[in-house]
Amino acid sequence: MAESAKETLLILGGGLIGLSIAYELAEQGLKVEVLSRQRSEAAGFVAAGMLAPHAEGLTENLLTLGQLSLSRIPTWVNKIQSHSGINCGLRHCGIVVPFLNTSTRDSYPTAPFGQKLNRIQLEKEIPGIAPQWQCGLLFEQDGQIDNRRRLMRALEKACVGLGVQFQEGVEVLELIHSSKKFQGVIIRTAQGEIKELERKQAVLCSGAWSNTLLQELPIFPVKGQMLSLQGPKDALQRVVFGPGTYLVPREDGLIIVGATSEQNAGFTEGLTPLGQRQLQNGINDLLPIANQWPPMERWWGFRPCSPDEAPLLGISSLKGLWLATGHHRNGVLLAAITAELMKKCILNQPISNSENQILIAFQWNRFTKSKKNAKVMNE
Ligand SMILES: Cc1cc2nc3c(=O)[nH]c(=O)nc-3n(C[C@H](O)[C@H](O)[C@H](O)COP(=O)(O)OP(=O)(O)OC[C@H]3O[C@@H](n4cnc5c(N)ncnc54)[C@H](O)[C@@H]3O)c2cc1C
C-alpha cells in the first residue's frame, strides 16, 4: 500500500454532511475520497432546505449551533457557488410561524427572536392563511436553500473541482480497527468486489445508517414524506411553518410541502396513503387554497436522529475516526458549522473556547458518560 493512499482521508457517506466536510477539507489541500452507497438515498436530496433555528424553536446548545451556522451560510454558499458556478438558491425570505392564540405564541422558545404578528399582519405575510391562526411570529433572519436541485449538486461539482475522489455505489461493510485505532474499511464495490482500504483517518457521516457501521452510536431513522406543488406566481413569499406541516416557496414558484415524522417506520421505503393524507390535511389546516395547486412530485427519506435530536460531532471511540452524524431535521442548516468544526478538529487547527464548549456539548458519548474532563481532539 503506497503511503500516500493511506494518507487520503475517507468520507464514509456522500450525503450533505459528507460533501460539506469533503469540500472544506479539500479546500485546505487535504486528499479526500468520498465513499457513497447510494447518492439518491441521501436526506440531503430529500430535505425542504429550511434554514430555521428560530422557526424550529430550537433551544440551548442546539439553538447556539444553529445560529452560528446560519451566520456562516451566506459566505459558505458564496464560496460553493464560485467554485461550482451553480447558484444554490439561497433565499433570505424569512419564516412565519402561525399560532392559535397569543399565549402559545409568546411562550414559543424562540419568541424573543421573532417579530410578533397579529391576525391582520399574519394575513398580510401569508395571504390565504386558514382562519383559526390568530397570530404569528416572523423570523426574518431564517430562510431557505434549494438543497435538492442545487446545493447538493454544487457541492459535488465544487468537490470534484478541488480534486476530491468519488466512489458511487460503494458500500462500506465494516470498519477495520485495532487497539482502539482506526485502520481502514472493508468495502463492496459497485461491481460486487470485496476490498480492504487501508487508511489512517475517516469521517463517519453515513446519516441515518451510521450505527450499522458503529453500533455504539445511538442513531436511528425518522422517516419523512414530502411533496411539491406548483403554486401561482408569487403566491407565497415567506416560508410558513405550521405545527406538523410547512410550505417552502422556491424562487420559481415550486412549493415544497413537508413533512411526516415517522419514528416507527424504521427504514421502510416508499410513500404511504396515510403519510400523504397527513400532508394534505396539513395543507388544509394551514393554507387551504394550496390544495388546489397541482402536485408535482412526492418523495421520502430518512432523518438521522439521536436521543436528544442533536448531532454527534468530533471524536469517536477510535483514534483516527471522526463523527459528523445525527443532524436529524436540521442538517441543511447545520452543514456549514459542521464542516468548519470538523475541519478544525481534523487538521488540528486552533479552536476557540466557545468551539471547544460546542464540541463537548455534541460529543457522541454525552448520553452515557460524564462530560467532565471530556477531550475533544483526537490526536
Ligand atoms: C423529510 C425531511 C425534511 C428535512 N428538512 C430539512 C430542512 O428543511 N432543513 C434542514 O436543515 N434539514 C432538513 N432535513 C434534515 C437533513 O436532510 C439531514 O439532517 C441531512 O441531510 C443529513 O445529512 P447526512 O449527510 O448526515 O445524511 P444523508 O444526507 O442521508 O447522507 C448519508 C449518505 O450516507 C450513505 N451511506 C450510508 N451508509 C453507507 C455505507 N455503509 N457505505 C457507504 N455509504 C453509506 C447513504 O447512501 C447516504 O447517501 C430534512 C430531512 C428529511 C428526511
JSON list of N, CA, C and O in Angstrom, two decimals, residues 230-268:
[
{"chain": "A", "resi": 230, "resn": "GLN", "atom": "N", "xyz": [-47.06, 23.12, -7.62]},
{"chain": "A", "resi": 230, "resn": "GLN", "atom": "CA", "xyz": [-46.75, 24.29, -8.44]},
{"chain": "A", "resi": 230, "resn": "GLN", "atom": "C", "xyz": [-47.76, 25.38, -8.11]},
{"chain": "A", "resi": 230, "resn": "GLN", "atom": "O", "xyz": [-48.92, 25.31, -8.51]},
{"chain": "A", "resi": 231, "resn": "GLY", "atom": "N", "xyz": [-47.32, 26.37, -7.35]},
{"chain": "A", "resi": 231, "resn": "GLY", "atom": "CA", "xyz": [-48.21, 27.48, -6.98]},
{"chain": "A", "resi": 231, "resn": "GLY", "atom": "C", "xyz": [-48.24, 28.52, -8.08]},
{"chain": "A", "resi": 231, "resn": "GLY", "atom": "O", "xyz": [-47.36, 28.55, -8.94]},
{"chain": "A", "resi": 232, "resn": "PRO", "atom": "N", "xyz": [-49.25, 29.41, -8.04]},
{"chain": "A", "resi": 232, "resn": "PRO", "atom": "CA", "xyz": [-49.25, 30.53, -8.98]},
{"chain": "A", "resi": 232, "resn": "PRO", "atom": "C", "xyz": [-48.08, 31.46, -8.67]},
{"chain": "A", "resi": 232, "resn": "PRO", "atom": "O", "xyz": [-47.55, 31.44, -7.56]},
{"chain": "A", "resi": 233, "resn": "LYS", "atom": "N", "xyz": [-47.71, 32.27, -9.64]},
{"chain": "A", "resi": 233, "resn": "LYS", "atom": "CA", "xyz": [-46.56, 33.17, -9.46]},
{"chain": "A", "resi": 233, "resn": "LYS", "atom": "C", "xyz": [-46.74, 34.04, -8.21]},
{"chain": "A", "resi": 233, "resn": "LYS", "atom": "O", "xyz": [-47.82, 34.60, -8.00]},
{"chain": "A", "resi": 234, "resn": "ASP", "atom": "N", "xyz": [-45.71, 34.10, -7.41]},
{"chain": "A", "resi": 234, "resn": "ASP", "atom": "CA", "xyz": [-45.70, 34.94, -6.21]},
{"chain": "A", "resi": 234, "resn": "ASP", "atom": "C", "xyz": [-46.82, 34.64, -5.21]},
{"chain": "A", "resi": 234, "resn": "ASP", "atom": "O", "xyz": [-47.23, 35.52, -4.45]},
{"chain": "A", "resi": 235, "resn": "ALA", "atom": "N", "xyz": [-47.31, 33.41, -5.20]},
{"chain": "A", "resi": 235, "resn": "ALA", "atom": "CA", "xyz": [-48.40, 33.07, -4.28]},
{"chain": "A", "resi": 235, "resn": "ALA", "atom": "C", "xyz": [-47.94, 33.18, -2.82]},
{"chain": "A", "resi": 235, "resn": "ALA", "atom": "O", "xyz": [-48.72, 33.55, -1.95]},
{"chain": "A", "resi": 236, "resn": "LEU", "atom": "N", "xyz": [-46.70, 32.87, -2.59]},
{"chain": "A", "resi": 236, "resn": "LEU", "atom": "CA", "xyz": [-46.17, 32.84, -1.23]},
{"chain": "A", "resi": 236, "resn": "LEU", "atom": "C", "xyz": [-44.76, 33.41, -1.26]},
{"chain": "A", "resi": 236, "resn": "LEU", "atom": "O", "xyz": [-43.93, 32.97, -2.05]},
{"chain": "A", "resi": 237, "resn": "GLN", "atom": "N", "xyz": [-44.51, 34.38, -0.41]},
{"chain": "A", "resi": 237, "resn": "GLN", "atom": "CA", "xyz": [-43.17, 35.00, -0.36]},
{"chain": "A", "resi": 237, "resn": "GLN", "atom": "C", "xyz": [-42.33, 34.40, 0.76]},
{"chain": "A", "resi": 237, "resn": "GLN", "atom": "O", "xyz": [-41.12, 34.27, 0.63]},
{"chain": "A", "resi": 238, "resn": "ARG", "atom": "N", "xyz": [-42.99, 34.10, 1.88]},
{"chain": "A", "resi": 238, "resn": "ARG", "atom": "CA", "xyz": [-42.28, 33.60, 3.06]},
{"chain": "A", "resi": 238, "resn": "ARG", "atom": "C", "xyz": [-42.52, 32.11, 3.21]},
{"chain": "A", "resi": 238, "resn": "ARG", "atom": "O", "xyz": [-43.56, 31.60, 2.75]},
{"chain": "A", "resi": 239, "resn": "VAL", "atom": "N", "xyz": [-41.64, 31.44, 3.92]},
{"chain": "A", "resi": 239, "resn": "VAL", "atom": "CA", "xyz": [-41.91, 30.06, 4.34]},
{"chain": "A", "resi": 239, "resn": "VAL", "atom": "C", "xyz": [-42.97, 30.14, 5.44]},
{"chain": "A", "resi": 239, "resn": "VAL", "atom": "O", "xyz": [-42.92, 31.03, 6.29]},
{"chain": "A", "resi": 240, "resn": "VAL", "atom": "N", "xyz": [-43.95, 29.23, 5.42]},
{"chain": "A", "resi": 240, "resn": "VAL", "atom": "CA", "xyz": [-44.90, 29.17, 6.53]},
{"chain": "A", "resi": 240, "resn": "VAL", "atom": "C", "xyz": [-44.69, 27.82, 7.23]},
{"chain": "A", "resi": 240, "resn": "VAL", "atom": "O", "xyz": [-44.70, 26.77, 6.60]},
{"chain": "A", "resi": 241, "resn": "PHE", "atom": "N", "xyz": [-44.46, 27.92, 8.55]},
{"chain": "A", "resi": 241, "resn": "PHE", "atom": "CA", "xyz": [-44.03, 26.76, 9.33]},
{"chain": "A", "resi": 241, "resn": "PHE", "atom": "C", "xyz": [-45.09, 26.46, 10.40]},
{"chain": "A", "resi": 241, "resn": "PHE", "atom": "O", "xyz": [-45.08, 27.02, 11.49]},
{"chain": "A", "resi": 242, "resn": "GLY", "atom": "N", "xyz": [-46.05, 25.60, 10.03]},
{"chain": "A", "resi": 242, "resn": "GLY", "atom": "CA", "xyz": [-47.10, 25.25, 10.98]},
{"chain": "A", "resi": 242, "resn": "GLY", "atom": "C", "xyz": [-46.70, 24.06, 11.81]},
{"chain": "A", "resi": 242, "resn": "GLY", "atom": "O", "xyz": [-45.67, 23.43, 11.55]},
{"chain": "A", "resi": 243, "resn": "PRO", "atom": "N", "xyz": [-47.52, 23.72, 12.80]},
{"chain": "A", "resi": 243, "resn": "PRO", "atom": "CA", "xyz": [-47.19, 22.52, 13.58]},
{"chain": "A", "resi": 243, "resn": "PRO", "atom": "C", "xyz": [-47.44, 21.28, 12.72]},
{"chain": "A", "resi": 243, "resn": "PRO", "atom": "O", "xyz": [-48.55, 21.04, 12.29]},
{"chain": "A", "resi": 244, "resn": "GLY", "atom": "N", "xyz": [-46.40, 20.56, 12.42]},
{"chain": "A", "resi": 244, "resn": "GLY", "atom": "CA", "xyz": [-46.55, 19.33, 11.62]},
{"chain": "A", "resi": 244, "resn": "GLY", "atom": "C", "xyz": [-46.46, 19.53, 10.12]},
{"chain": "A", "resi": 244, "resn": "GLY", "atom": "O", "xyz": [-46.16, 18.60, 9.39]},
{"chain": "A", "resi": 245, "resn": "THR", "atom": "N", "xyz": [-46.74, 20.71, 9.62]},
{"chain": "A", "resi": 245, "resn": "THR", "atom": "CA", "xyz": [-46.67, 20.94, 8.16]},
{"chain": "A", "resi": 245, "resn": "THR", "atom": "C", "xyz": [-46.03, 22.29, 7.88]},
{"chain": "A", "resi": 245, "resn": "THR", "atom": "O", "xyz": [-46.28, 23.26, 8.60]},
{"chain": "A", "resi": 246, "resn": "TYR", "atom": "N", "xyz": [-45.21, 22.32, 6.83]},
{"chain": "A", "resi": 246, "resn": "TYR", "atom": "CA", "xyz": [-44.65, 23.61, 6.41]},
{"chain": "A", "resi": 246, "resn": "TYR", "atom": "C", "xyz": [-44.68, 23.71, 4.89]},
{"chain": "A", "resi": 246, "resn": "TYR", "atom": "O", "xyz": [-44.74, 22.69, 4.19]},
{"chain": "A", "resi": 247, "resn": "LEU", "atom": "N", "xyz": [-44.68, 24.95, 4.41]},
{"chain": "A", "resi": 247, "resn": "LEU", "atom": "CA", "xyz": [-44.67, 25.21, 2.97]},
{"chain": "A", "resi": 247, "resn": "LEU", "atom": "C", "xyz": [-43.48, 26.12, 2.67]},
{"chain": "A", "resi": 247, "resn": "LEU", "atom": "O", "xyz": [-43.34, 27.18, 3.28]},
{"chain": "A", "resi": 248, "resn": "VAL", "atom": "N", "xyz": [-42.66, 25.66, 1.72]},
{"chain": "A", "resi": 248, "resn": "VAL", "atom": "CA", "xyz": [-41.42, 26.39, 1.43]},
{"chain": "A", "resi": 248, "resn": "VAL", "atom": "C", "xyz": [-41.44, 26.81, -0.05]},
{"chain": "A", "resi": 248, "resn": "VAL", "atom": "O", "xyz": [-41.28, 25.97, -0.94]},
{"chain": "A", "resi": 249, "resn": "PRO", "atom": "N", "xyz": [-41.65, 28.09, -0.31]},
{"chain": "A", "resi": 249, "resn": "PRO", "atom": "CA", "xyz": [-41.75, 28.54, -1.71]},
{"chain": "A", "resi": 249, "resn": "PRO", "atom": "C", "xyz": [-40.38, 28.79, -2.34]},
{"chain": "A", "resi": 249, "resn": "PRO", "atom": "O", "xyz": [-39.62, 29.63, -1.87]},
{"chain": "A", "resi": 250, "resn": "ARG", "atom": "N", "xyz": [-40.05, 28.04, -3.39]},
{"chain": "A", "resi": 250, "resn": "ARG", "atom": "CA", "xyz": [-38.82, 28.29, -4.13]},
{"chain": "A", "resi": 250, "resn": "ARG", "atom": "C", "xyz": [-39.02, 29.49, -5.05]},
{"chain": "A", "resi": 250, "resn": "ARG", "atom": "O", "xyz": [-40.16, 29.88, -5.35]},
{"chain": "A", "resi": 251, "resn": "GLU", "atom": "N", "xyz": [-37.92, 29.97, -5.56]},
{"chain": "A", "resi": 251, "resn": "GLU", "atom": "CA", "xyz": [-37.96, 31.18, -6.38]},
{"chain": "A", "resi": 251, "resn": "GLU", "atom": "C", "xyz": [-38.85, 31.00, -7.63]},
{"chain": "A", "resi": 251, "resn": "GLU", "atom": "O", "xyz": [-39.52, 31.93, -8.06]},
{"chain": "A", "resi": 252, "resn": "ASP", "atom": "N", "xyz": [-38.86, 29.78, -8.19]},
{"chain": "A", "resi": 252, "resn": "ASP", "atom": "CA", "xyz": [-39.60, 29.54, -9.44]},
{"chain": "A", "resi": 252, "resn": "ASP", "atom": "C", "xyz": [-41.05, 29.16, -9.19]},
{"chain": "A", "resi": 252, "resn": "ASP", "atom": "O", "xyz": [-41.75, 28.71, -10.11]},
{"chain": "A", "resi": 253, "resn": "GLY", "atom": "N", "xyz": [-41.53, 29.31, -7.96]},
{"chain": "A", "resi": 253, "resn": "GLY", "atom": "CA", "xyz": [-42.95, 29.04, -7.69]},
{"chain": "A", "resi": 253, "resn": "GLY", "atom": "C", "xyz": [-43.23, 27.62, -7.24]},
{"chain": "A", "resi": 253, "resn": "GLY", "atom": "O", "xyz": [-44.36, 27.31, -6.86]},
{"chain": "A", "resi": 254, "resn": "LEU", "atom": "N", "xyz": [-42.22, 26.75, -7.27]},
{"chain": "A", "resi": 254, "resn": "LEU", "atom": "CA", "xyz": [-42.41, 25.40, -6.73]},
{"chain": "A", "resi": 254, "resn": "LEU", "atom": "C", "xyz": [-42.52, 25.52, -5.21]},
{"chain": "A", "resi": 254, "resn": "LEU", "atom": "O", "xyz": [-41.75, 26.24, -4.59]},
{"chain": "A", "resi": 255, "resn": "ILE", "atom": "N", "xyz": [-43.50, 24.82, -4.64]},
{"chain": "A", "resi": 255, "resn": "ILE", "atom": "CA", "xyz": [-43.68, 24.91, -3.19]},
{"chain": "A", "resi": 255, "resn": "ILE", "atom": "C", "xyz": [-43.46, 23.54, -2.57]},
{"chain": "A", "resi": 255, "resn": "ILE", "atom": "O", "xyz": [-44.14, 22.57, -2.91]},
{"chain": "A", "resi": 256, "resn": "ILE", "atom": "N", "xyz": [-42.46, 23.46, -1.71]},
{"chain": "A", "resi": 256, "resn": "ILE", "atom": "CA", "xyz": [-42.12, 22.19, -1.06]},
{"chain": "A", "resi": 256, "resn": "ILE", "atom": "C", "xyz": [-42.99, 22.07, 0.19]},
{"chain": "A", "resi": 256, "resn": "ILE", "atom": "O", "xyz": [-43.02, 22.99, 1.02]},
{"chain": "A", "resi": 257, "resn": "VAL", "atom": "N", "xyz": [-43.66, 20.94, 0.32]},
{"chain": "A", "resi": 257, "resn": "VAL", "atom": "CA", "xyz": [-44.52, 20.72, 1.48]},
{"chain": "A", "resi": 257, "resn": "VAL", "atom": "C", "xyz": [-43.97, 19.55, 2.29]},
{"chain": "A", "resi": 257, "resn": "VAL", "atom": "O", "xyz": [-43.71, 18.47, 1.77]},
{"chain": "A", "resi": 258, "resn": "GLY", "atom": "N", "xyz": [-43.77, 19.80, 3.58]},
{"chain": "A", "resi": 258, "resn": "GLY", "atom": "CA", "xyz": [-43.27, 18.72, 4.43]},
{"chain": "A", "resi": 258, "resn": "GLY", "atom": "C", "xyz": [-43.96, 18.77, 5.77]},
{"chain": "A", "resi": 258, "resn": "GLY", "atom": "O", "xyz": [-44.68, 19.69, 6.07]},
{"chain": "A", "resi": 259, "resn": "ALA", "atom": "N", "xyz": [-43.68, 17.90, 6.52]},
{"chain": "A", "resi": 259, "resn": "ALA", "atom": "CA", "xyz": [-43.16, 16.56, 6.28]},
{"chain": "A", "resi": 259, "resn": "ALA", "atom": "C", "xyz": [-43.72, 15.68, 7.38]},
{"chain": "A", "resi": 259, "resn": "ALA", "atom": "O", "xyz": [-43.96, 16.15, 8.50]},
{"chain": "A", "resi": 260, "resn": "THR", "atom": "N", "xyz": [-43.89, 14.41, 7.05]},
{"chain": "A", "resi": 260, "resn": "THR", "atom": "CA", "xyz": [-44.28, 13.50, 8.12]},
{"chain": "A", "resi": 260, "resn": "THR", "atom": "C", "xyz": [-43.05, 13.22, 8.99]},
{"chain": "A", "resi": 260, "resn": "THR", "atom": "O", "xyz": [-41.91, 13.47, 8.57]},
{"chain": "A", "resi": 261, "resn": "SER", "atom": "N", "xyz": [-43.29, 12.74, 10.17]},
{"chain": "A", "resi": 261, "resn": "SER", "atom": "CA", "xyz": [-42.19, 12.41, 11.08]},
{"chain": "A", "resi": 261, "resn": "SER", "atom": "C", "xyz": [-42.53, 11.05, 11.69]},
{"chain": "A", "resi": 261, "resn": "SER", "atom": "O", "xyz": [-43.27, 10.96, 12.65]},
{"chain": "A", "resi": 262, "resn": "GLU", "atom": "N", "xyz": [-41.98, 9.99, 11.06]},
{"chain": "A", "resi": 262, "resn": "GLU", "atom": "CA", "xyz": [-42.43, 8.63, 11.37]},
{"chain": "A", "resi": 262, "resn": "GLU", "atom": "C", "xyz": [-41.31, 7.85, 12.06]},
{"chain": "A", "resi": 262, "resn": "GLU", "atom": "O", "xyz": [-40.44, 7.29, 11.41]},
{"chain": "A", "resi": 263, "resn": "GLN", "atom": "N", "xyz": [-41.38, 7.84, 13.37]},
{"chain": "A", "resi": 263, "resn": "GLN", "atom": "CA", "xyz": [-40.33, 7.16, 14.17]},
{"chain": "A", "resi": 263, "resn": "GLN", "atom": "C", "xyz": [-40.43, 5.65, 14.05]},
{"chain": "A", "resi": 263, "resn": "GLN", "atom": "O", "xyz": [-39.43, 4.97, 14.22]},
{"chain": "A", "resi": 264, "resn": "ASN", "atom": "N", "xyz": [-41.65, 5.15, 13.84]},
{"chain": "A", "resi": 264, "resn": "ASN", "atom": "CA", "xyz": [-41.81, 3.69, 13.87]},
{"chain": "A", "resi": 264, "resn": "ASN", "atom": "C", "xyz": [-41.64, 3.04, 12.50]},
{"chain": "A", "resi": 264, "resn": "ASN", "atom": "O", "xyz": [-41.77, 1.82, 12.37]},
{"chain": "A", "resi": 265, "resn": "ALA", "atom": "N", "xyz": [-41.36, 3.84, 11.49]},
{"chain": "A", "resi": 265, "resn": "ALA", "atom": "CA", "xyz": [-41.28, 3.28, 10.14]},
{"chain": "A", "resi": 265, "resn": "ALA", "atom": "C", "xyz": [-39.95, 2.57, 9.89]},
{"chain": "A", "resi": 265, "resn": "ALA", "atom": "O", "xyz": [-39.81, 1.82, 8.92]},
{"chain": "A", "resi": 266, "resn": "GLY", "atom": "N", "xyz": [-38.96, 2.81, 10.75]},
{"chain": "A", "resi": 266, "resn": "GLY", "atom": "CA", "xyz": [-37.63, 2.23, 10.51]},
{"chain": "A", "resi": 266, "resn": "GLY", "atom": "C", "xyz": [-37.13, 2.67, 9.14]},
{"chain": "A", "resi": 266, "resn": "GLY", "atom": "O", "xyz": [-37.29, 3.84, 8.75]},
{"chain": "A", "resi": 267, "resn": "PHE", "atom": "N", "xyz": [-36.55, 1.70, 8.38]},
{"chain": "A", "resi": 267, "resn": "PHE", "atom": "CA", "xyz": [-36.08, 2.02, 7.02]},
{"chain": "A", "resi": 267, "resn": "PHE", "atom": "C", "xyz": [-37.08, 1.54, 5.96]},
{"chain": "A", "resi": 267, "resn": "PHE", "atom": "O", "xyz": [-36.69, 1.24, 4.83]},
{"chain": "A", "resi": 268, "resn": "THR", "atom": "N", "xyz": [-38.37, 1.49, 6.31]},
{"chain": "A", "resi": 268, "resn": "THR", "atom": "CA", "xyz": [-39.37, 1.08, 5.32]},
{"chain": "A", "resi": 268, "resn": "THR", "atom": "C", "xyz": [-39.47, 2.14, 4.23]},
{"chain": "A", "resi": 268, "resn": "THR", "atom": "O", "xyz": [-39.78, 3.30, 4.52]}
]
